[in-house]
Amino acid sequence: MRDRLKLTGASLGLAALVAGCLWLIAHSFIAQANRQQLNDMLQAAVIRLERQIDLAVISMGELGAQGPYGCAPAVSKAIEDIAFRSVSIREIRVASAKAVCWGDNDHEEIFRGALSASRPVPAINPAYELAPIETAEWKGLMVRWTSEDGNLAAFLATDGLLFDILPGELRDHAYMDMMLSDQRVVSHYAPEGAGAPGAEYSEFGMASERYPIHVRLLLDEDVAASRGSGFGSDIIAIAGLFSLGLGYLGARGLMRPLTPLQELDQALARGHIHPVYQPLFCLATGEMTGFEMLARWTRPDGSNISPAVFIPLAEDSGRIDSLTFALLDRAGAEIGDMLRRNATLKCSFNVTPDQLLDTGFVERFTEKIAKAGLNPSQMVIEITERQPISDIEAALRVSRELVDLGVRLALDDAGTGHNGLSSLHALQAHYLKIDKYFVDGVALDRKSGVLVEALISLAQQFGMEVVAEGIETEEQRIKLLDLGIREGQGYLYAKPLSANDLIAKADQSAKILPMAA
Ligand code: C2E
Ligand code: CA
Ligand code: CA
């Protein structure tokens, strides 16, 4: 009798021990998964604000490139255009020693008090500064750029940036702030009708590495804890543990909205991010000279997400290499044969400056294209000038290695970036791609023509060929030809095409040419 009691006691003890271990394992597993989800959410918020600031920097660069700061009607018009194109940029102030002007000149009076009280915080590059700005009718973030000509300030509406970052189940239990490094808030989210958060909130945070901004999340401790335990009692916990091990991930996928990063990972794994191909053509003969590979994210419901949204996310989360190489794999399979048949066609694709400088990029790229059966001397790597090149010496080394392999480089979005002559020097690029912004202007005003001429002469001095982007009209084609540009890309000739449409277009171009010649 005593033995049986002992045995039962031991069995129960052992069962409790096993259940306890399982409970602990499950707990730490859930806690880790939840921490990851919170991190992804914070990262998505940081990236979102960084991108708005990037856009302001780019837009001010575009405006600054139009010449000395002044208040000609064209300046207000250009500001209006920028505000129209952008979701968040609402206004730009242009100030030089001689004049101050805005898209809407009444704003000088309205913003005066807020501007003098703004106390901007410098970014890593102190030419850029950030400050929250609040007037009776407007609240958001100011990004100011000071140069020797004066200063430009872009005003961004940042208020709505946070709402959809929080998954539905947290929106009633969380506060979120986007803040500058001095703790001033530029965007705030609070549950509807809620007062200030009390002491019973846990704090999570993440800072940007690029700008003096960070994001803070205050989460109701009960919700944070219940996301960690999720069980009513230990008995239910023990019973639920076995199904949890297997079912947790599946249930999580079904029940919780995915964060942008989880969605991106899923899209990459399922091949929803794929290449499209936009032809390049000879402006004089209409012959196809090559194409640019552009990434597309097509959801299963057929909707498309713009690369302007997912490329920055892929870049900042370390997924850009897998994305680029997945595109190259797909391209090898889809259009490899056509490229081998048409040895004069070139295949361009986009690589970010940081990606180019990443250790081992050249080896990974070489291996990839060899596997995909692509010929290095048909490949052109486009590096955008919109992002700074952090290490000019390293860029020069990588560029030489690529050139030795027969790969050509193109400086993309020329004239819009901050690298200026140093990127021309560092990349030793074969092509200079003139941004659509200047192409839009050539048929409209003389100033853009002058700018394009300056870019062409710069290209000539560096022994580069010029390619014009975003050609939409016949008038632009003729004007660009007059300016001496031979090659281009744009809706006038073709939009980005599927692999089959590209192959048909290449065959058609190959047939037409001998007759034209
Ligand atoms: P980009 O490299 O300057 O590519 C040209 C963009 O202009 C493409 O937009 C193209 O569809 C668009 N475009 C070309 N011709 C015209 C035209 O006549 N009119 C108009 N309105 N637009 C034209 P898309 O495909 O939306 O790509 C946007 C940007 O996303 C690209 O600009 C590039 O910077 C980036 N991107 C796209 N794919 C990749 C990729 O695989 N890797 C990286 N790092 N960036 C990529
Ligand atoms: Ca490009
Ligand atoms: Ca471009």
Coordinates of C-alpha atoms and ligand atoms in Angstrom, one line a residue:
M1 CA 0.0 0.0 0.0
R2 CA 2.8 2.4 1.0
D3 CA 4.7 1.5 -2.1
R4 CA 1.7 2.3 -4.3
L5 CA 1.3 5.6 -2.6
K6 CA 5.0 6.3 -3.1
L7 CA 4.7 5.4 -6.8
T8 CA 1.7 7.6 -7.4
G9 CA 3.5 10.5 -5.6
A10 CA 6.6 10.0 -7.7
S11 CA 4.6 9.8 -10.9
L12 CA 2.6 13.0 -10.0
G13 CA 5.9 14.7 -9.0
L14 CA 7.5 13.7 -12.3
A15 CA 4.4 14.7 -14.3
A16 CA 4.4 18.1 -12.6
L17 CA 8.1 18.5 -13.3
V18 CA 7.6 17.7 -17.0
A19 CA 4.6 20.0 -17.2
G20 CA 6.5 22.7 -15.4
C21 CA 9.4 22.4 -17.9
L22 CA 7.1 22.4 -20.8
W23 CA 5.3 25.4 -19.4
L24 CA 8.6 27.3 -19.0
I25 CA 9.7 26.4 -22.5
A26 CA 6.3 27.4 -24.0
H27 CA 6.5 30.7 -22.0
S28 CA 9.9 31.6 -23.2
F29 CA 9.0 30.6 -26.7
I30 CA 5.9 32.9 -26.7
A31 CA 7.8 35.7 -25.0
Q32 CA 10.5 35.6 -27.6
A33 CA 8.0 35.5 -30.5
N34 CA 6.2 38.5 -29.0
R35 CA 9.5 40.4 -28.4
Q36 CA 10.3 39.8 -32.1
Q37 CA 6.9 41.1 -33.2
L38 CA 7.3 44.2 -31.0
N39 CA 10.8 44.8 -32.5
D40 CA 9.5 44.5 -36.0
M41 CA 6.7 47.0 -35.2
L42 CA 9.2 49.5 -33.8
Q43 CA 11.5 49.0 -36.7
A44 CA 8.7 49.6 -39.2
A45 CA 7.8 52.8 -37.4
V46 CA 11.5 54.0 -37.4
I47 CA 11.8 53.2 -41.1
R48 CA 8.6 54.9 -42.0
L49 CA 9.8 58.2 -40.4
E50 CA 13.3 57.8 -41.9
R51 CA 11.7 57.5 -45.4
Q52 CA 9.6 60.6 -44.9
I53 CA 12.8 62.5 -44.0
D54 CA 14.6 61.0 -46.9
L55 CA 11.9 62.2 -49.2
A56 CA 12.2 65.7 -47.8
V57 CA 16.0 65.6 -48.3
I58 CA 15.6 64.4 -51.9
S59 CA 12.9 66.9 -52.7
M60 CA 14.9 69.8 -51.3
G61 CA 17.9 68.5 -53.3
E62 CA 15.7 68.7 -56.4
L63 CA 14.6 72.2 -55.6
G64 CA 18.1 73.3 -54.8
A65 CA 19.4 71.9 -58.1
Q66 CA 17.2 74.3 -60.0
G67 CA 19.7 77.1 -59.3
P68 CA 20.2 80.0 -56.9
Y69 CA 17.4 80.4 -54.3
G70 CA 14.9 83.0 -55.4
C71 CA 11.3 83.7 -55.4
A72 CA 10.4 83.4 -59.1
P73 CA 6.9 82.0 -59.7
A74 CA 8.6 78.8 -60.9
V75 CA 9.8 78.2 -57.4
S76 CA 6.3 78.3 -55.9
K77 CA 5.1 76.1 -58.7
A78 CA 8.0 73.6 -58.1
I79 CA 7.1 73.5 -54.4
E80 CA 3.4 72.9 -55.2
D81 CA 4.5 70.0 -57.5
I82 CA 6.5 68.4 -54.7
A83 CA 3.7 68.8 -52.2
F84 CA 1.3 67.3 -54.8
R85 CA 3.5 64.3 -55.4
S86 CA 4.3 63.6 -51.8
V87 CA 2.0 62.2 -49.1
S88 CA 3.7 63.9 -46.3
I89 CA 5.5 67.1 -47.6
R90 CA 3.0 69.9 -47.2
E91 CA 5.1 73.0 -47.7
I92 CA 8.7 74.1 -48.4
R93 CA 10.3 77.4 -47.3
V94 CA 13.1 78.7 -49.4
A95 CA 15.3 81.3 -47.7
S96 CA 18.4 83.1 -49.0
A97 CA 20.0 86.4 -48.0
K98 CA 17.9 88.1 -50.6
A99 CA 14.4 86.6 -50.3
V100 CA 12.1 84.2 -48.5
C101 CA 9.3 82.3 -50.2
W102 CA 6.9 79.4 -49.8
G103 CA 4.5 77.4 -52.0
D104 CA 1.9 79.6 -50.2
N105 CA 3.5 82.9 -49.2
D106 CA 0.9 83.6 -46.5
H107 CA 2.7 80.9 -44.5
E108 CA 5.6 83.1 -43.6
E109 CA 3.4 85.0 -41.2
I110 CA 1.6 81.9 -39.9
F111 CA 4.8 79.9 -39.2
R112 CA 6.9 82.8 -37.9
G113 CA 6.4 82.2 -34.2
A114 CA 6.7 78.4 -34.5
L115 CA 9.9 78.7 -36.6
S116 CA 11.7 81.0 -34.1
A117 CA 10.8 78.7 -31.2
S118 CA 11.7 75.5 -33.1
R119 CA 15.2 74.7 -31.7
P120 CA 16.3 72.3 -34.4
V121 CA 18.4 69.2 -33.6
P122 CA 21.3 68.5 -36.0
A123 CA 21.4 65.2 -38.0
I124 CA 24.7 63.2 -38.5
N125 CA 25.3 65.5 -41.4
P126 CA 24.9 68.9 -39.6
A127 CA 23.7 70.6 -42.8
Y128 CA 20.4 68.8 -42.0
E129 CA 18.4 69.6 -38.9
L130 CA 15.1 68.4 -37.5
A131 CA 12.5 70.2 -35.4
P132 CA 8.9 69.7 -34.4
I133 CA 6.7 72.5 -35.6
E134 CA 3.3 73.4 -34.3
T135 CA 1.0 76.3 -35.4
A136 CA -2.7 76.8 -34.8
E137 CA -3.5 75.0 -38.0
W138 CA -0.6 72.6 -38.5
K139 CA 1.6 70.2 -36.6
G140 CA 4.4 68.0 -37.8
L141 CA 8.2 67.8 -38.5
M142 CA 10.5 70.4 -40.1
V143 CA 13.5 69.1 -42.0
R144 CA 15.9 72.0 -42.7
W145 CA 18.9 72.0 -45.1
T146 CA 21.4 74.7 -44.9
S147 CA 23.9 75.3 -47.7
E148 CA 26.0 78.3 -48.8
D149 CA 23.1 79.6 -50.8
G150 CA 20.8 79.8 -47.8
N151 CA 18.4 77.3 -46.4
L152 CA 15.4 75.2 -47.4
A153 CA 12.9 73.8 -44.9
A154 CA 10.4 71.1 -45.7
F155 CA 7.3 70.7 -43.5
L156 CA 6.1 67.2 -43.1
A157 CA 2.7 66.1 -41.8
T158 CA 3.8 63.2 -39.5
D159 CA 0.6 62.8 -37.5
G160 CA -1.0 59.8 -39.2
L161 CA 2.3 57.8 -39.5
L162 CA 1.7 55.5 -36.5
F163 CA -1.9 54.3 -36.6
D164 CA -1.6 51.3 -38.9
I165 CA 1.7 50.2 -37.5
L166 CA -0.1 48.9 -34.4
P167 CA -1.9 45.6 -34.9
G168 CA -5.7 45.8 -34.2
E169 CA -5.6 44.0 -30.9
L170 CA -3.1 46.5 -29.4
R171 CA -4.7 49.8 -30.6
D172 CA -6.8 50.1 -27.4
H173 CA -3.9 49.3 -25.1
A174 CA -0.8 51.1 -26.5
Y175 CA 0.6 54.6 -26.8
M176 CA 3.3 55.2 -29.4
D177 CA 5.5 58.3 -30.1
M178 CA 8.0 59.2 -32.8
M179 CA 10.4 61.5 -31.1
L180 CA 13.6 63.5 -31.7
S181 CA 16.7 62.7 -29.7
D182 CA 15.8 65.5 -27.3
Q183 CA 12.5 63.7 -26.5
R184 CA 10.2 66.2 -28.4
V185 CA 7.4 64.4 -30.0
V186 CA 6.7 64.6 -33.8
S187 CA 4.0 62.0 -34.1
H188 CA 1.8 60.6 -31.3
Y189 CA -0.7 57.8 -31.1
A190 CA -3.1 57.2 -28.2
P191 CA -6.1 55.0 -27.9
E192 CA -9.3 56.9 -28.7
G193 CA -10.6 58.9 -25.7
A194 CA -7.7 57.8 -23.5
G195 CA -5.9 60.2 -21.1
A196 CA -2.2 60.0 -20.3
P197 CA -0.8 56.5 -19.7
G198 CA -0.4 55.6 -16.1
A199 CA 2.4 53.7 -14.3
E200 CA 1.1 50.3 -15.4
Y201 CA 2.6 50.6 -18.8
S202 CA 5.8 48.8 -20.0
E203 CA 8.1 50.9 -22.3
F204 CA 9.8 49.6 -25.5
G205 CA 11.9 51.7 -27.8
M206 CA 14.1 51.8 -30.9
A207 CA 16.3 54.5 -32.3
S208 CA 17.3 55.3 -35.9
E209 CA 20.9 54.9 -36.9
R210 CA 20.6 57.5 -39.6
Y211 CA 18.7 60.4 -38.0
P212 CA 18.3 61.8 -34.5
I213 CA 14.9 60.1 -34.1
H214 CA 13.5 57.3 -32.1
V215 CA 10.2 55.5 -31.5
R216 CA 8.7 54.7 -28.1
L217 CA 5.9 52.2 -27.4
L218 CA 4.1 52.1 -24.1
L219 CA 2.1 48.9 -23.7
D220 CA -0.5 48.1 -21.0
E221 CA 1.4 45.7 -18.7
D222 CA -1.6 43.4 -18.4
V223 CA -1.7 43.1 -22.2
A224 CA 2.1 42.7 -22.4
A225 CA 1.9 40.0 -19.7
S226 CA -1.2 38.2 -21.2
R227 CA 0.6 38.1 -24.5
G228 CA 3.4 36.2 -22.6
S229 CA 1.2 33.7 -20.7
G230 CA -2.1 33.5 -22.5
F231 CA -3.6 30.8 -20.2
G232 CA -6.3 31.1 -17.6
S233 CA -4.8 28.6 -15.2
D234 CA -2.0 26.1 -14.9
I235 CA -4.3 23.2 -15.6
I236 CA -5.4 24.8 -18.9
A237 CA -1.8 25.6 -19.5
I238 CA -0.7 22.0 -19.2
A239 CA -3.5 20.8 -21.3
G240 CA -2.9 23.4 -23.9
L241 CA 0.9 23.0 -24.1
F242 CA 1.0 20.1 -26.4
S243 CA -1.2 21.7 -29.0
L244 CA 0.6 25.0 -28.5
G245 CA 3.9 23.5 -29.6
L246 CA 2.5 22.7 -33.0
G247 CA -0.4 25.1 -33.3
Y248 CA 1.1 28.3 -32.0
L249 CA 2.8 29.4 -35.2
G250 CA -0.1 28.6 -37.4
A251 CA -2.6 30.2 -35.1
R252 CA -0.4 33.3 -34.8
G253 CA -0.3 33.6 -38.6
L254 CA -4.1 33.3 -38.8
M255 CA -5.1 35.5 -35.9
R256 CA -2.7 38.4 -35.9
P257 CA -2.1 40.8 -38.7
L258 CA 1.5 40.5 -40.0
T259 CA 4.0 43.3 -39.5
P260 CA 5.4 44.8 -42.7
L261 CA 8.6 42.9 -42.2
Q262 CA 6.8 39.5 -41.7
E263 CA 4.8 40.2 -44.8
L264 CA 8.0 41.0 -46.7
D265 CA 9.6 37.7 -45.5
Q266 CA 6.6 35.8 -46.6
A267 CA 6.5 37.5 -50.0
L268 CA 10.2 36.6 -50.5
A269 CA 9.7 33.0 -49.4
R270 CA 6.7 32.6 -51.7
G271 CA 8.2 34.3 -54.7
H272 CA 5.7 37.1 -54.7
I273 CA 8.5 39.6 -55.4
H274 CA 9.5 39.2 -59.0
P275 CA 11.2 41.1 -61.8
V276 CA 9.7 43.2 -64.6
Y277 CA 11.8 44.5 -67.4
Q278 CA 11.7 48.0 -68.9
P279 CA 13.4 48.2 -72.3
L280 CA 16.1 50.8 -73.1
F281 CA 16.1 52.0 -76.7
C282 CA 18.1 54.0 -79.2
L283 CA 16.5 57.4 -79.4
A284 CA 17.3 57.7 -83.1
T285 CA 16.4 54.2 -84.5
G286 CA 13.9 52.8 -82.0
E287 CA 16.1 49.7 -81.7
M288 CA 16.0 48.0 -78.3
T289 CA 19.4 48.2 -76.6
G290 CA 18.8 46.5 -73.4
F291 CA 16.4 46.6 -70.4
E292 CA 16.3 47.5 -66.7
M293 CA 15.1 44.8 -64.2
L294 CA 12.7 46.4 -61.7
A295 CA 11.3 44.6 -58.6
R296 CA 7.6 44.2 -58.3
W297 CA 5.6 42.8 -55.3
T298 CA 2.4 41.3 -56.5
R299 CA 0.1 40.1 -53.8
P300 CA -2.0 37.0 -54.3
D301 CA -5.1 39.2 -54.8
G302 CA -3.3 40.8 -57.8
S303 CA -2.6 44.2 -56.1
N304 CA 0.9 45.6 -56.4
I305 CA 3.1 47.2 -53.7
S306 CA 5.5 49.9 -55.0
P307 CA 9.3 49.3 -54.8
A308 CA 9.4 52.8 -53.2
V309 CA 7.8 51.1 -50.2
F310 CA 9.4 47.7 -50.0
I311 CA 13.0 48.4 -51.2
P312 CA 13.7 50.7 -48.3
L313 CA 12.2 48.1 -45.9
A314 CA 14.3 45.3 -47.5
E315 CA 17.4 47.6 -47.3
D316 CA 17.0 48.6 -43.6
S317 CA 16.1 45.1 -42.4
G318 CA 19.0 43.3 -44.2
R319 CA 16.9 41.6 -46.8
I320 CA 18.1 43.5 -49.8
D321 CA 20.7 40.9 -50.8
S322 CA 18.2 38.1 -50.8
L323 CA 15.8 40.2 -52.7
T324 CA 18.3 41.2 -55.4
F325 CA 19.7 37.7 -55.8
A326 CA 16.2 36.2 -55.9
L327 CA 15.4 38.6 -58.8
L328 CA 18.6 37.6 -60.6
D329 CA 17.7 33.9 -60.3
R330 CA 14.3 34.6 -61.7
A331 CA 15.7 36.7 -64.5
G332 CA 18.2 34.0 -65.4
A333 CA 15.4 31.5 -65.7
E334 CA 13.0 33.8 -67.6
I335 CA 15.1 35.7 -70.0
G336 CA 18.6 34.0 -69.9
D337 CA 18.0 32.3 -73.3
M338 CA 16.8 35.5 -74.9
L339 CA 20.0 37.3 -73.6
R340 CA 22.2 34.6 -75.0
R341 CA 20.5 34.9 -78.4
N342 CA 20.9 38.7 -78.3
A343 CA 24.5 39.3 -77.2
T344 CA 24.3 43.0 -77.8
L345 CA 21.5 43.6 -75.3
K346 CA 22.4 44.7 -71.8
C347 CA 20.6 43.8 -68.6
S348 CA 20.6 46.5 -65.9
F349 CA 19.6 46.0 -62.4
N350 CA 19.6 48.1 -59.2
V351 CA 22.0 47.8 -56.3
T352 CA 22.1 50.2 -53.4
P353 CA 25.4 51.8 -52.5
D354 CA 25.6 50.1 -49.1
Q355 CA 24.9 46.7 -50.7
L356 CA 27.7 47.3 -53.2
L357 CA 30.1 48.0 -50.4
D358 CA 29.0 45.1 -48.3
T359 CA 31.8 42.5 -47.8
G360 CA 31.8 39.7 -50.3
F361 CA 29.3 41.4 -52.7
V362 CA 31.4 40.8 -55.8
E363 CA 31.9 37.1 -54.9
R364 CA 28.2 36.5 -54.2
F365 CA 27.2 38.4 -57.4
T366 CA 29.7 36.5 -59.6
E367 CA 28.5 33.2 -58.2
K368 CA 24.9 34.1 -58.7
I369 CA 25.2 35.2 -62.3
A370 CA 27.3 32.2 -63.2
K371 CA 24.6 29.9 -61.7
A372 CA 21.9 31.9 -63.5
G373 CA 23.9 31.5 -66.8
L374 CA 24.1 35.3 -67.3
N375 CA 27.1 36.8 -69.1
P376 CA 28.9 39.4 -67.0
S377 CA 29.6 41.5 -70.0
Q378 CA 25.9 41.9 -70.6
M379 CA 25.3 43.0 -67.0
V380 CA 25.0 46.6 -65.8
I381 CA 24.8 47.5 -62.2
E382 CA 22.9 50.7 -61.4
I383 CA 23.9 52.6 -58.3
T384 CA 21.6 55.4 -57.3
E385 CA 23.1 58.8 -56.5
R386 CA 20.2 59.5 -54.1
Q387 CA 22.0 57.7 -51.3
P388 CA 25.4 58.7 -50.1
I389 CA 28.4 56.5 -50.8
S390 CA 29.9 56.0 -47.3
D391 CA 33.4 54.9 -48.4
I392 CA 34.7 56.3 -51.6
E393 CA 37.9 54.3 -51.6
A394 CA 36.1 51.1 -51.1
A395 CA 33.6 52.0 -53.9
L396 CA 36.5 52.5 -56.2
R397 CA 38.0 49.1 -55.3
V398 CA 34.7 47.3 -55.8
S399 CA 34.0 49.1 -59.1
R400 CA 37.5 48.0 -60.4
E401 CA 36.8 44.4 -59.5
L402 CA 33.5 44.5 -61.3
V403 CA 34.9 46.2 -64.4
D404 CA 37.6 43.5 -64.5
L405 CA 34.9 40.9 -64.7
G406 CA 33.4 42.8 -67.6
V407 CA 30.4 44.2 -65.7
R408 CA 29.5 47.8 -66.4
L409 CA 28.3 50.3 -63.8
A410 CA 25.7 53.1 -64.2
L411 CA 25.2 56.1 -62.0
D412 CA 21.5 56.2 -61.6
D413 CA 19.3 59.3 -60.8
A414 CA 22.3 61.5 -61.7
G415 CA 21.9 65.1 -60.6
T416 CA 19.5 64.4 -57.7
G417 CA 21.9 63.2 -55.1
H418 CA 24.4 64.4 -52.6
N419 CA 27.6 62.7 -53.8
G420 CA 28.2 65.0 -56.7
L421 CA 31.6 64.6 -58.4
S422 CA 32.9 62.1 -55.8
S423 CA 30.4 59.4 -56.9
L424 CA 31.4 59.9 -60.5
H425 CA 35.0 59.4 -59.5
A426 CA 34.3 56.5 -57.1
L427 CA 32.2 54.5 -59.4
Q428 CA 34.1 54.8 -62.7
A429 CA 30.7 54.2 -64.1
H430 CA 30.2 53.5 -67.8
Y431 CA 26.7 55.1 -68.0
L432 CA 25.2 58.2 -66.5
K433 CA 21.4 57.9 -66.1
I434 CA 19.7 61.3 -66.2
D435 CA 16.7 61.4 -63.8
K436 CA 13.1 61.7 -65.1
Y437 CA 12.9 65.0 -63.2
F438 CA 15.3 66.7 -65.7
V439 CA 13.8 64.9 -68.7
D440 CA 10.3 66.2 -67.7
G441 CA 11.8 69.7 -67.9
V442 CA 13.7 69.6 -71.2
A443 CA 10.6 70.2 -73.4
L444 CA 9.2 72.8 -71.0
D445 CA 11.9 75.2 -69.9
R446 CA 15.3 76.2 -71.0
K447 CA 16.8 75.8 -67.5
S448 CA 16.3 72.0 -67.5
G449 CA 18.0 71.9 -71.0
V450 CA 20.9 73.8 -69.5
L451 CA 21.1 71.3 -66.6
V452 CA 21.0 68.4 -68.9
E453 CA 23.7 69.9 -71.1
A454 CA 25.8 70.3 -68.0
L455 CA 25.3 66.7 -67.1
I456 CA 26.1 65.6 -70.6
S457 CA 29.4 67.5 -70.7
L458 CA 30.3 66.1 -67.2
A459 CA 29.6 62.6 -68.6
Q460 CA 31.8 63.3 -71.6
Q461 CA 34.7 64.5 -69.4
F462 CA 34.4 61.2 -67.5
G463 CA 34.1 59.1 -70.7
M464 CA 30.6 58.1 -69.8
E465 CA 27.6 57.4 -72.0
V466 CA 24.3 59.1 -71.1
V467 CA 20.9 57.4 -70.8
A468 CA 17.8 59.5 -70.3
E469 CA 15.1 58.1 -68.0
G470 CA 11.3 58.6 -68.0
I471 CA 10.8 59.7 -71.6
E472 CA 7.1 60.0 -72.0
T473 CA 6.6 62.2 -75.1
E474 CA 7.9 62.4 -78.7
E475 CA 8.8 66.1 -78.0
Q476 CA 11.1 65.0 -75.2
R477 CA 12.7 62.3 -77.4
I478 CA 13.5 64.9 -80.1
K479 CA 14.8 67.5 -77.6
L480 CA 17.1 64.9 -76.0
L481 CA 18.4 63.8 -79.3
D482 CA 19.1 67.5 -80.1
L483 CA 21.0 67.7 -76.9
G484 CA 23.2 64.7 -78.0
I485 CA 21.7 61.9 -76.0
R486 CA 21.5 58.6 -77.9
E487 CA 19.8 56.2 -75.5
G488 CA 16.8 56.3 -73.3
Q489 CA 14.1 54.6 -71.4
G490 CA 10.5 55.5 -70.7
Y491 CA 6.8 55.0 -71.3
L492 CA 7.1 56.5 -74.8
Y493 CA 8.8 53.3 -75.9
A494 CA 7.6 50.8 -73.3
K495 CA 6.5 50.4 -69.7
P496 CA 8.1 47.8 -67.5
L497 CA 7.1 44.4 -69.2
S498 CA 6.6 40.8 -68.2
A499 CA 9.4 38.4 -69.3
N500 CA 7.2 37.2 -72.2
D501 CA 6.4 40.7 -73.4
L502 CA 10.0 41.7 -73.2
I503 CA 11.1 38.6 -75.3
A504 CA 8.4 39.5 -77.9
K505 CA 9.6 43.1 -78.0
A506 CA 13.3 42.0 -78.4
D507 CA 12.4 39.7 -81.2
Q508 CA 10.4 42.4 -82.9
S509 CA 13.2 44.9 -82.5
A510 CA 15.7 42.4 -83.9
K511 CA 13.5 41.9 -87.0
I512 CA 12.9 45.6 -87.7
L513 CA 16.5 46.6 -87.4
P514 CA 18.1 45.0 -90.4
M515 CA 15.4 46.6 -92.6
A516 CA 16.0 50.0 -91.0
A517 CA 19.7 49.6 -91.5
Ligands
C2E1 P1 14.7 53.7 -60.9 O1 15.9 52.8 -60.8 O2 15.0 55.2 -61.2 O3 13.7 53.1 -62.0 C1 13.0 53.8 -62.9 C2 11.6 54.0 -62.4 O4 10.9 54.9 -63.2 C3 10.8 52.7 -62.4 O5 9.8 52.8 -61.3 C4 10.1 52.8 -63.7 O6 8.9 52.1 -63.8 C5 9.8 54.3 -63.7 N1 9.6 54.8 -65.1 C6 10.3 54.5 -66.2 N2 9.9 55.2 -67.3 C7 8.9 56.0 -66.9 C8 8.1 57.0 -67.5 O7 8.2 57.2 -68.7 N3 7.2 57.6 -66.8 C9 7.1 57.4 -65.4 N4 6.2 58.1 -64.7 N5 7.8 56.5 -64.8 C10 8.7 55.8 -65.5 P2 9.6 51.7 -60.3 O8 9.7 50.4 -61.0 O9 8.4 52.1 -59.5 O10 10.9 51.7 -59.4 C11 11.1 52.8 -58.5 C12 12.5 52.7 -57.9 O11 12.6 51.6 -57.0 C13 13.6 52.5 -59.0 O12 13.9 53.7 -59.5 C14 14.7 52.0 -58.1 O13 15.3 53.1 -57.4 C15 13.9 51.2 -57.0 N6 14.0 49.8 -57.4 C16 13.2 49.0 -58.2 N7 13.6 47.8 -58.3 C17 14.7 47.7 -57.5 C18 15.6 46.6 -57.1 O14 15.5 45.5 -57.6 N8 16.6 46.9 -56.3 C19 16.8 48.2 -55.8 N9 17.8 48.4 -55.0 N10 16.0 49.2 -56.1 C20 15.0 49.0 -56.9
CA2 CA 17.5 52.3 -61.9
CA3 CA 16.6 56.2 -62.1

